[in-house]
XYZ file of C-alpha atoms in Angstrom:
703
model
C 88.627 168.811 72.484
C 88.111 165.159 73.392
C 90.612 163.708 75.843
C 91.354 160.044 76.415
C 92.049 158.732 79.909
C 91.630 155.624 82.090
C 89.526 154.870 85.144
C 91.373 153.179 88.014
C 89.437 149.972 88.730
C 92.231 148.335 90.711
C 91.616 150.512 93.767
C 87.886 149.780 93.483
C 88.631 146.021 93.378
C 90.881 146.303 96.442
C 88.277 148.092 98.525
C 85.624 145.608 97.326
C 87.670 142.612 98.499
C 88.413 144.353 101.825
C 84.672 145.005 102.231
C 83.863 141.325 101.837
C 86.705 140.025 104.035
C 86.111 142.456 106.907
C 82.361 141.967 106.575
C 82.731 138.248 107.282
C 85.132 138.938 110.164
C 82.943 141.600 111.768
C 79.732 139.599 111.413
C 81.360 136.423 112.751
C 82.489 138.300 115.855
C 78.965 139.711 116.087
C 77.524 136.204 116.005
C 79.937 135.147 118.757
C 78.969 138.022 121.077
C 75.295 137.327 120.361
C 75.755 133.702 121.480
C 77.743 134.745 124.564
C 74.556 136.371 125.840
C 72.807 133.010 126.247
C 75.874 130.779 126.642
C 78.505 132.568 128.771
C 80.935 129.646 128.319
C 81.547 131.027 124.815
C 83.548 133.788 126.483
C 86.105 130.939 126.432
C 87.636 131.759 129.814
C 90.061 134.200 128.242
C 90.233 137.883 129.003
C 90.780 138.554 125.297
C 87.471 137.034 124.187
C 85.008 138.296 126.798
C 81.867 140.119 125.691
C 83.053 143.421 127.142
C 86.223 143.419 125.041
C 85.038 141.983 121.741
C 81.656 143.704 121.505
C 83.500 146.948 120.529
C 85.562 144.843 118.119
C 82.320 143.768 116.415
C 80.863 147.284 116.209
C 84.068 148.867 114.934
C 84.672 146.034 112.459
C 81.265 146.318 110.841
C 81.177 150.139 110.915
C 84.689 151.127 109.928
C 85.983 147.967 108.246
C 82.936 146.572 106.416
C 80.949 149.771 105.824
C 84.078 151.955 105.637
C 85.645 149.917 102.853
C 82.270 149.704 101.087
C 82.021 153.500 101.142
C 85.470 153.892 99.613
C 84.691 151.214 97.005
C 81.482 152.960 96.016
C 82.981 156.455 96.073
C 86.125 155.587 94.083
C 84.078 153.921 91.345
C 81.310 156.509 91.053
C 83.434 159.616 91.611
C 85.667 158.890 88.626
C 82.710 158.356 86.311
C 80.660 161.278 87.580
C 83.609 163.616 87.118
C 84.948 161.934 83.970
C 88.424 161.796 85.462
C 90.826 159.249 86.942
C 91.470 159.622 90.662
C 93.782 162.528 91.413
C 96.700 160.335 92.529
C 97.259 156.570 92.327
C 99.807 156.906 95.133
C 97.262 158.586 97.436
C 94.712 155.918 96.525
C 97.200 153.235 97.541
C 98.190 155.026 100.786
C 94.512 155.432 101.584
C 93.773 151.749 101.025
C 96.702 150.273 102.945
C 96.566 152.910 105.666
C 92.890 152.130 106.317
C 93.587 148.379 106.456
C 96.446 148.939 108.937
C 94.113 151.007 111.122
C 91.612 148.138 111.082
C 94.299 145.593 111.996
C 95.587 147.826 114.808
C 92.026 148.163 116.112
C 91.462 144.411 115.905
C 94.603 143.845 118.006
C 94.233 146.602 120.608
C 90.541 146.271 121.529
C 90.768 142.614 122.700
C 93.862 143.666 124.669
C 91.620 146.071 126.574
C 93.215 149.210 125.117
C 90.069 151.287 124.851
C 88.817 154.799 125.501
C 85.290 153.549 126.380
C 83.678 156.048 123.978
C 81.143 154.008 122.034
C 82.029 153.596 118.332
C 85.270 155.500 119.041
C 87.051 153.090 121.380
C 90.416 153.275 119.611
C 93.240 154.856 121.589
C 94.995 158.055 120.587
C 97.726 156.710 118.212
C 95.021 155.057 116.101
C 92.924 158.231 116.242
C 95.857 160.173 114.810
C 96.306 157.569 112.062
C 92.589 157.832 111.202
C 92.936 161.617 110.914
C 95.926 161.355 108.579
C 94.342 158.746 106.319
C 91.082 160.704 106.220
C 93.049 163.752 105.051
C 94.676 161.603 102.346
C 91.198 160.534 101.221
C 90.056 164.162 101.199
C 93.009 165.378 99.146
C 92.479 162.570 96.654
C 88.746 163.270 96.405
C 89.001 167.047 96.066
C 91.994 166.711 93.736
C 89.792 164.614 91.464
C 86.950 167.132 91.708
C 89.313 169.966 90.788
C 90.642 168.209 87.671
C 87.181 167.003 86.531
C 85.857 167.131 82.977
C 82.236 167.500 84.077
C 81.111 171.029 84.897
C 78.425 170.189 87.447
C 78.756 168.045 90.517
C 76.016 165.392 90.623
C 73.961 164.938 93.821
C 76.021 161.884 94.894
C 79.109 164.115 95.141
C 77.286 166.576 97.415
C 76.785 163.763 99.900
C 80.439 162.641 99.556
C 81.614 166.200 100.326
C 79.325 166.503 103.359
C 80.578 163.125 104.578
C 84.200 164.179 104.341
C 83.903 167.503 106.159
C 81.534 166.309 108.866
C 83.380 163.095 109.718
C 86.565 165.148 110.020
C 84.903 167.568 112.477
C 83.260 164.762 114.459
C 86.393 162.651 114.735
C 88.688 165.462 115.798
C 86.243 166.922 118.353
C 85.515 163.533 119.897
C 89.163 162.454 120.008
C 90.686 165.240 122.096
C 92.534 163.230 124.717
C 95.478 163.640 127.040
C 97.871 160.685 126.587
C 99.536 159.245 129.682
C 101.288 156.374 127.889
C 101.609 154.826 124.442
C 98.109 153.315 124.601
C 96.317 155.047 127.446
C 94.708 158.454 127.549
C 92.006 160.447 129.321
C 89.400 162.544 127.537
C 89.598 166.292 127.888
C 85.916 166.484 128.752
C 84.265 165.007 131.839
C 80.815 163.811 132.849
C 77.920 165.683 131.260
C 80.112 167.513 128.756
C 81.855 164.311 127.728
C 78.479 162.594 127.321
C 77.182 165.396 125.093
C 80.297 165.311 122.888
C 80.225 161.505 122.682
C 76.586 161.268 121.642
C 76.869 164.259 119.330
C 79.631 162.201 117.724
C 77.877 158.822 118.069
C 74.598 159.988 116.573
C 76.279 161.836 113.734
C 78.663 158.983 113.019
C 75.453 157.132 112.150
C 74.346 160.153 110.130
C 77.521 160.979 108.247
C 79.311 157.620 108.044
C 76.417 155.161 107.793
C 73.893 157.397 106.041
C 75.127 160.287 103.871
C 77.750 158.339 101.856
C 75.180 155.589 101.291
C 72.636 158.166 100.137
C 75.247 159.395 97.686
C 75.768 155.848 96.467
C 71.995 155.321 96.241
C 71.740 158.375 93.988
C 74.430 156.960 91.673
C 73.938 153.196 91.642
C 70.135 152.909 91.793
C 69.513 154.890 88.570
C 72.298 152.878 86.898
C 70.743 149.563 87.937
C 67.188 150.612 87.068
C 68.101 152.446 83.867
C 66.058 155.405 85.093
C 67.026 158.967 86.061
C 66.649 160.168 89.637
C 62.991 160.962 90.298
C 63.397 164.607 91.328
C 66.384 166.954 91.126
C 64.600 169.567 93.287
C 63.799 166.958 95.924
C 67.501 166.012 95.916
C 68.454 169.603 96.787
C 65.851 169.812 99.525
C 66.825 166.380 100.830
C 70.542 167.170 100.986
C 70.570 170.568 102.684
C 67.783 169.892 105.161
C 69.244 166.507 106.114
C 72.754 167.718 106.888
C 71.418 170.767 108.777
C 68.894 168.918 110.951
C 70.801 165.691 111.613
C 73.565 167.379 113.570
C 71.120 168.671 116.231
C 69.534 165.355 117.164
C 72.402 163.779 119.202
C 70.998 164.661 122.671
C 68.049 162.315 122.120
C 70.478 159.577 123.219
C 70.606 161.223 126.656
C 66.950 161.802 127.550
C 66.144 161.754 131.261
C 69.857 161.856 132.083
C 71.798 164.646 133.790
C 72.136 166.525 130.498
C 70.505 169.996 130.747
C 66.810 169.858 129.874
C 67.034 172.480 127.119
C 69.595 170.348 125.250
C 67.356 167.302 125.565
C 64.409 169.301 124.200
C 66.448 170.473 121.207
C 67.420 166.864 120.507
C 63.762 165.745 120.582
C 62.494 168.618 118.407
C 65.103 168.164 115.682
C 64.700 164.379 115.767
C 61.034 164.757 114.852
C 61.908 167.244 112.105
C 64.420 164.732 110.767
C 61.620 162.511 109.483
C 60.923 164.925 106.613
C 64.345 164.966 104.883
C 64.943 161.294 105.629
C 61.721 160.248 104.007
C 62.310 162.735 101.204
C 65.448 160.753 100.354
C 63.680 157.428 100.640
C 60.818 158.585 98.418
C 63.244 160.005 95.858
C 65.007 156.641 95.804
C 61.917 154.452 95.513
C 60.235 156.700 92.908
C 63.390 156.480 90.810
C 62.136 152.953 90.108
C 58.930 154.250 88.518
C 58.402 152.329 85.318
C 61.069 149.806 86.307
C 59.315 147.789 89.000
C 59.067 144.831 86.625
C 62.876 144.618 86.801
C 62.712 144.333 90.599
C 60.850 141.026 90.257
C 63.716 139.492 88.314
C 66.857 141.305 89.418
C 68.399 140.393 92.836
C 70.467 143.591 92.786
C 67.354 145.743 92.692
C 65.715 143.572 95.348
C 68.641 144.334 97.653
C 68.365 148.044 96.870
C 64.592 148.221 97.428
C 64.717 146.379 100.764
C 67.740 148.462 101.777
C 65.971 151.761 101.037
C 62.830 150.512 102.778
C 64.900 149.586 105.843
C 66.302 153.123 105.748
C 62.769 154.494 105.768
C 61.771 152.242 108.679
C 64.854 153.113 110.733
C 64.532 156.845 110.101
C 60.885 156.810 111.178
C 61.537 154.670 114.250
C 64.513 156.794 115.349
C 62.472 159.990 115.824
C 59.702 157.985 117.513
C 62.286 156.621 119.981
C 63.284 160.240 120.637
C 59.831 160.956 122.048
C 60.250 160.998 125.803
C 57.293 158.740 126.517
C 58.668 156.029 124.231
C 62.285 156.615 125.189
C 61.405 156.071 128.863
C 60.575 152.446 128.040
C 62.949 151.738 125.168
C 66.232 153.227 126.376
C 68.767 150.758 127.801
C 66.793 147.823 126.327
C 67.291 145.536 123.319
C 64.699 147.608 121.449
C 67.519 150.023 120.606
C 69.745 147.165 119.439
C 66.960 145.968 117.132
C 66.464 149.497 115.775
C 70.171 149.905 115.054
C 70.390 146.564 113.275
C 67.401 147.228 111.007
C 69.470 150.138 109.704
C 72.802 148.324 109.692
C 71.704 144.976 108.235
C 69.025 146.388 105.944
C 70.259 149.779 104.801
C 74.062 149.438 104.924
C 74.299 145.688 104.387
C 71.783 145.283 101.592
C 72.886 148.396 99.689
C 76.476 147.153 99.883
C 75.474 143.728 98.555
C 73.445 145.242 95.712
C 76.362 147.467 94.696
C 78.857 144.566 94.883
C 76.659 142.402 92.621
C 76.429 145.277 90.113
C 80.012 146.498 90.290
C 82.188 143.356 90.394
C 81.016 141.927 87.027
C 81.602 145.333 85.414
C 85.166 145.859 86.525
C 85.951 142.205 85.688
C 84.200 142.540 82.309
C 82.018 139.482 82.747
C 78.596 138.394 83.990
C 77.640 137.439 87.517
C 78.500 133.774 88.113
C 75.105 132.796 89.492
C 71.905 134.803 89.643
C 70.279 131.978 91.623
C 72.897 132.210 94.357
C 72.353 135.980 94.485
C 68.602 135.385 94.862
C 69.279 132.819 97.589
C 71.463 135.409 99.328
C 68.670 137.962 99.149
C 66.050 135.696 100.688
C 68.221 134.201 103.415
C 69.530 137.682 104.238
C 65.975 139.022 104.505
C 65.001 136.097 106.737
C 68.117 136.800 108.792
C 67.012 140.410 109.397
C 63.522 139.287 110.412
C 64.824 136.582 112.759
C 67.296 139.079 114.194
C 65.026 142.081 114.706
C 61.625 140.653 115.720
C 62.869 138.704 118.799
C 64.939 141.685 119.909
C 61.948 144.022 119.652
C 60.032 141.554 121.797
C 62.961 141.371 124.228
C 63.082 145.166 124.399
C 59.365 145.513 125.125
C 59.663 142.776 127.757
C 62.625 144.421 129.484
C 61.163 147.903 129.436
C 57.823 146.800 130.867
C 59.220 144.360 133.470
C 61.646 146.968 134.812
C 58.751 149.361 135.418
C 56.045 147.017 136.715
C 54.775 147.458 140.287
C 52.517 145.193 142.312
C 49.182 146.312 143.733
C 51.041 146.883 147.010
C 53.261 149.456 145.323
C 56.533 147.556 145.224
C 58.550 146.456 142.202
C 57.122 143.228 140.797
C 60.548 142.119 139.522
C 63.036 143.604 142.009
C 65.733 141.136 140.980
C 67.202 142.364 137.684
C 68.156 138.801 136.809
C 64.471 137.858 136.434
C 64.236 140.132 133.405
C 67.434 138.687 131.917
C 66.292 135.072 132.218
C 62.967 135.972 130.610
C 64.584 137.104 127.348
C 67.192 134.347 126.896
C 65.020 132.559 124.254
C 64.885 135.840 122.281
C 68.664 136.063 122.374
C 68.823 132.545 120.876
C 66.497 133.519 118.032
C 68.517 136.689 117.445
C 71.660 134.586 117.051
C 69.810 132.368 114.562
C 68.967 135.477 112.540
C 72.587 136.594 112.631
C 73.724 133.140 111.470
C 71.297 133.206 108.516
C 72.533 136.656 107.524
C 76.158 135.521 107.736
C 75.444 132.411 105.631
C 74.093 134.719 102.946
C 77.299 136.785 103.000
C 79.417 133.625 102.665
C 77.309 132.533 99.674
C 77.819 135.992 98.147
C 81.561 135.698 98.676
C 81.627 132.399 96.775
C 79.468 133.867 94.011
C 81.650 136.955 93.595
C 84.860 134.912 93.781
C 83.644 132.703 90.924
C 82.660 135.862 89.018
C 86.172 137.266 89.412
C 87.674 133.973 88.243
C 85.413 133.964 85.180
C 86.523 137.419 84.104
C 89.653 139.534 84.213
C 90.097 142.790 86.057
C 90.055 145.808 83.751
C 92.562 147.623 85.921
C 92.671 150.669 83.657
C 89.337 151.161 81.925
C 89.585 153.415 78.877
C 87.314 156.459 78.657
C 87.107 159.761 76.866
C 85.412 163.083 77.469
C 85.479 166.701 76.433
C 87.874 168.869 78.428
C 86.336 171.684 80.432
C 86.573 175.029 78.749
C 87.493 178.208 80.599
C 85.047 180.334 78.588
C 81.905 178.601 79.870
C 78.926 180.988 80.039
C 75.855 179.833 81.960
C 72.559 180.036 80.103
C 68.954 179.775 81.252
C 68.459 177.322 84.132
C 72.223 177.015 84.542
C 72.157 180.446 86.195
C 70.025 179.253 89.105
C 71.775 179.504 92.466
C 72.178 175.803 93.089
C 73.416 175.090 89.588
C 76.037 177.791 90.155
C 76.950 176.210 93.485
C 77.356 172.820 91.826
C 80.156 174.306 89.716
C 82.074 175.590 92.750
C 83.300 172.629 94.842
C 85.299 174.599 97.413
C 82.400 176.990 98.085
C 80.149 173.955 98.330
C 82.459 172.389 100.908
C 82.681 175.543 103.035
C 78.913 176.018 102.937
C 78.370 172.396 103.979
C 80.799 172.910 106.849
C 78.966 176.005 108.063
C 75.605 174.231 107.875
C 76.763 171.274 109.975
C 78.603 173.425 112.538
C 75.567 175.496 113.550
C 73.706 172.824 115.472
C 76.743 171.409 117.233
C 77.946 174.817 118.381
C 74.553 175.941 119.678
C 74.202 172.767 121.738
C 77.758 172.481 123.011
C 78.922 176.016 123.670
C 76.428 176.768 126.497
C 77.024 173.365 128.073
C 80.746 174.062 128.178
C 80.684 177.722 129.167
C 77.652 178.268 131.467
C 78.454 176.856 134.887
C 74.808 176.447 135.967
C 74.382 173.718 133.334
C 76.548 171.403 135.463
C 75.985 172.334 139.132
C 78.854 171.180 141.326
C 78.301 169.191 144.521
C 80.715 169.919 147.371
C 80.640 166.364 148.717
C 81.848 164.901 145.411
C 85.601 164.280 145.698
C 88.232 162.945 143.271
C 88.830 159.208 143.155
C 91.539 157.795 145.390
C 94.573 156.428 143.500
C 93.341 152.846 144.002
C 89.836 153.749 142.804
C 91.304 155.537 139.796
C 93.229 152.386 138.859
C 90.114 150.302 139.497
C 88.142 152.567 137.178
C 90.692 151.960 134.445
C 90.370 148.190 134.960
C 86.570 148.641 134.675
C 87.140 150.498 131.383
C 89.618 147.903 130.121
C 87.197 145.034 130.712
C 84.410 146.862 128.857
C 81.985 146.731 131.814
C 80.306 149.840 130.347
C 79.028 147.692 127.492
C 76.598 145.939 129.856
C 76.178 148.242 132.867
C 74.941 151.813 132.942
C 75.880 154.386 135.568
C 72.939 156.719 135.124
C 69.792 156.417 137.217
C 66.912 158.220 135.546
C 64.355 160.125 137.646
C 61.682 157.422 137.479
C 60.174 155.788 140.542
C 60.891 152.383 138.997
C 64.601 153.257 138.836
C 64.985 155.011 142.191
C 63.193 152.091 143.875
C 65.532 149.615 142.187
C 68.846 151.470 142.240
C 68.576 154.458 144.603
C 68.717 158.251 144.254
C 68.640 159.470 140.664
C 71.906 160.701 139.154
C 72.993 164.353 139.348
C 75.174 166.206 136.843
C 77.596 167.259 139.572
C 78.434 163.653 140.439
C 80.394 163.158 137.233
C 82.637 166.229 137.137
C 85.776 164.101 137.675
C 84.771 161.307 135.293
C 87.213 161.288 132.354
C 85.576 159.634 130.432
C 81.918 159.431 131.466
C 80.672 155.855 131.876
C 76.901 156.219 131.676
C 76.558 153.367 129.157
C 73.773 152.864 126.637
C 72.526 149.343 127.393
C 71.544 147.417 130.513
C 72.387 143.803 129.910
C 73.190 143.907 133.617
C 71.858 146.307 136.286
C 72.858 149.945 136.739
C 75.864 150.399 139.003
C 75.639 154.101 139.863
C 74.778 153.383 143.544
C 76.696 150.112 143.787
C 79.043 151.410 146.478
C 78.352 149.830 149.878
C 75.447 147.775 148.537
C 77.384 144.539 149.006
C 80.477 143.605 150.967
C 83.967 143.264 149.488
C 83.681 139.473 149.670
C 80.482 139.519 147.569
C 82.228 141.507 144.834
C 85.273 139.207 144.951
C 83.139 136.077 144.591
C 80.934 137.703 141.983
C 83.879 138.660 139.788
C 85.488 135.233 140.278
C 82.334 133.269 139.464
C 79.163 135.363 138.892
C 76.880 132.327 138.839
C 77.682 131.422 142.481
C 76.373 134.797 143.675
C 73.685 135.293 141.015
C 72.423 131.919 139.726
C 71.414 132.237 136.074
C 73.633 135.272 135.470
C 75.084 135.607 131.968
C 78.082 137.626 133.155
C 81.412 135.897 132.393
C 83.949 135.205 135.199
C 86.985 137.471 135.569
C 89.466 135.089 137.251
C 92.522 136.834 135.826
C 91.856 139.879 137.992
C 92.885 137.735 140.968
C 96.205 136.733 139.411
C 97.234 139.900 137.605
C 99.249 142.472 139.515
C 98.067 146.067 139.386
C 100.463 148.263 137.418
C 101.181 151.154 139.788
C 104.073 152.532 137.733
C 101.572 154.793 135.947
C 100.049 156.271 139.107
C 102.092 159.482 138.963
C 101.243 160.006 135.286
C 97.550 159.383 135.945
C 97.364 161.818 138.860
C 99.250 164.477 136.910
C 97.007 163.989 133.876
C 93.863 164.262 135.971
C 95.157 167.441 137.618
C 95.881 168.877 134.166
C 92.280 168.118 133.230
C 90.985 170.018 136.246
C 90.661 167.337 138.942
C 91.751 169.060 142.174
C 94.474 166.743 143.415
C 96.827 168.843 145.590
C 100.332 169.614 144.351
C 102.749 166.825 145.304
C 99.932 164.310 145.823
C 101.267 162.192 142.993
C 104.375 161.328 145.063
C 102.371 159.963 147.977
C 99.644 158.417 145.822
C 101.099 154.904 145.720
C 101.524 154.847 149.502
C 97.835 155.766 149.902
C 96.919 153.221 147.260
C 98.804 150.532 149.163
C 97.127 151.498 152.405
C 93.597 151.280 150.957
C 94.402 148.031 149.117
C 95.677 146.384 152.299
C 92.505 147.376 154.133
C 90.364 145.684 151.473
C 92.615 142.592 151.441
C 92.360 142.404 155.236
C 88.566 142.608 155.048
C 88.539 139.804 152.485
C 90.786 137.722 154.728
C 88.210 138.001 157.492
C 85.811 136.349 155.041
C 88.278 133.505 154.371
C 89.453 134.967 151.061
C 93.205 135.124 150.714
C 94.359 137.497 148.026
C 97.362 139.794 147.826
C 96.643 143.493 148.107
C 98.499 144.291 144.867
C 96.084 142.404 142.598
C 93.771 144.056 140.077
C 90.647 142.655 141.724
C 91.363 144.783 144.807
C 91.393 147.938 142.669
C 88.137 147.205 140.874
C 86.451 146.334 144.185
C 87.631 149.706 145.533
C 86.119 151.460 142.519
C 82.807 149.593 142.720
C 82.544 150.354 146.435
C 83.044 154.063 145.722
C 80.316 154.345 143.082
C 77.557 156.737 144.063
C 78.612 157.037 147.699
C 79.414 160.759 147.535
C 75.751 161.720 147.704
C 74.142 158.404 148.519
C 70.656 159.011 149.929
C 69.919 157.717 153.413
């Protein structure tokens, strides 16, 4: 019996508009942080606009606001049509949309305020994490409710990727967000040091996999055939691509931690599975590009297909380069440099950005029942966007090679040729300028697209409820012939499919994490490593608040070039009290693991007040407010208690004498500064961060 129903296009329109608006916001902030790297004055002298605080704002805005809304736009449109059913609940759709936008707004407010967990791509504090969990569950109920009430027997390949995205993101987010709150917007992670690093990069790597990749692969499998008027090249390749990708991807996270204190066996697993990852990734790319067989003539004329082809090609480039960067010999040079930033942006600007633009150009005219306002403007967007990617990536690759090689170069006498880290920074400033030019070109293209799509919407009228009809599913379905094959059977059982996907993605994570958490020899303790003093603990939190981890690592790798420059290489046991770990992933400034005692208190004071006076040519912004702002010691008791709960061996009752000890240490530092003609009260934040910096690496500092 044929049933009549309506597709909900209003929710698709809402997510589309949010995608465009947040895309412009996130990319504009990205352009600002890019320019701050060659013109520090653009930090604007405000603590709320420094690089350390707004760099996470940029990354979270483009990942969760721009890409996140684009995912929901693409899923809500395609899911309804693939299942021949309206979304399960209009109310849940609305809660999902507004809840996600509120989460974005809350993130945009709290990160510049310095309310951050310091976990990369997961900097939001615990109340926002809870909100994300709730809204994600709403999305899941709405998606599975729609799948359950579908009128199409089989789930198309795009839906497999949507299901894997839902279950894996849920597991990743919950595992990586286990924190102990000490106030409304401050918490400490349950894990410490090596274990925290493994969880973070298991999350970070797979956030790329299951938020930036699998939903977009699902959208590629739906929208590309629609645009090209061709079926997907290979159904069997789709099956192979899907299951091998979600199984292998989850293992590769440790390749972000090569040569660190992570156990060697975990690093080796990360390398091995990263290399294996090339096969399913390229299987997906090939399946996408070969879908265009017989339709390449359309690519010459159609900007939408141009965006899709370049996007899929960028995916292929990024997924080949990623495993190559996981090779230890290459990683030794590339890690901590701008090479990694270039690699990430080829994927983000090319794969996520261009696929989103192609889908927007295809989808908006359809739901507004009109034609695209200007094909020429869309073509202009394509070319200026492509130029933007080239101008962005090529200089950064060059900057990365330059950094990696300069950091490691020795003279014939056997000493570092560039012992001053600043020499390597000054060398790449021109590349930073070109990178910003590329970002500006890319952003101009997005603004042109916004105008083009706005005019398209004005030309047409939203078909909020699009009529459709389909045969109802019958209960007496009997599979015949090929329909009896195991995967065709699985495609008719969504809940079994979900559970199987969950099992597949859990295997790798459990095998890597369980031994690291349960076998003590993986993280050997060091008896000389003691908990932070109360003042150092507060100073560490100021360090986290200011986002210092975005530019400075605290992980010296066992290379001669690093031990000569920074000191003894880092040991796993040094970080057992670090909630969270602060190893960092980029060295815009030097490593700070052995910073303690390297300079006097006065040097650190002057350096924080005006970095250029101590390091001429430095691109670090000044932190004058640390001199004026009073350290909040009302949370000392809560912090000590929380740390003890997490396993830090502060003695019972220590929390009640902590502030007295804090005051004593702070006065000693203030007195030392006074001897150097620096008058500052002992209760200021700069005293705390100096105490923390002077502690770094001193527990086992080599003679």
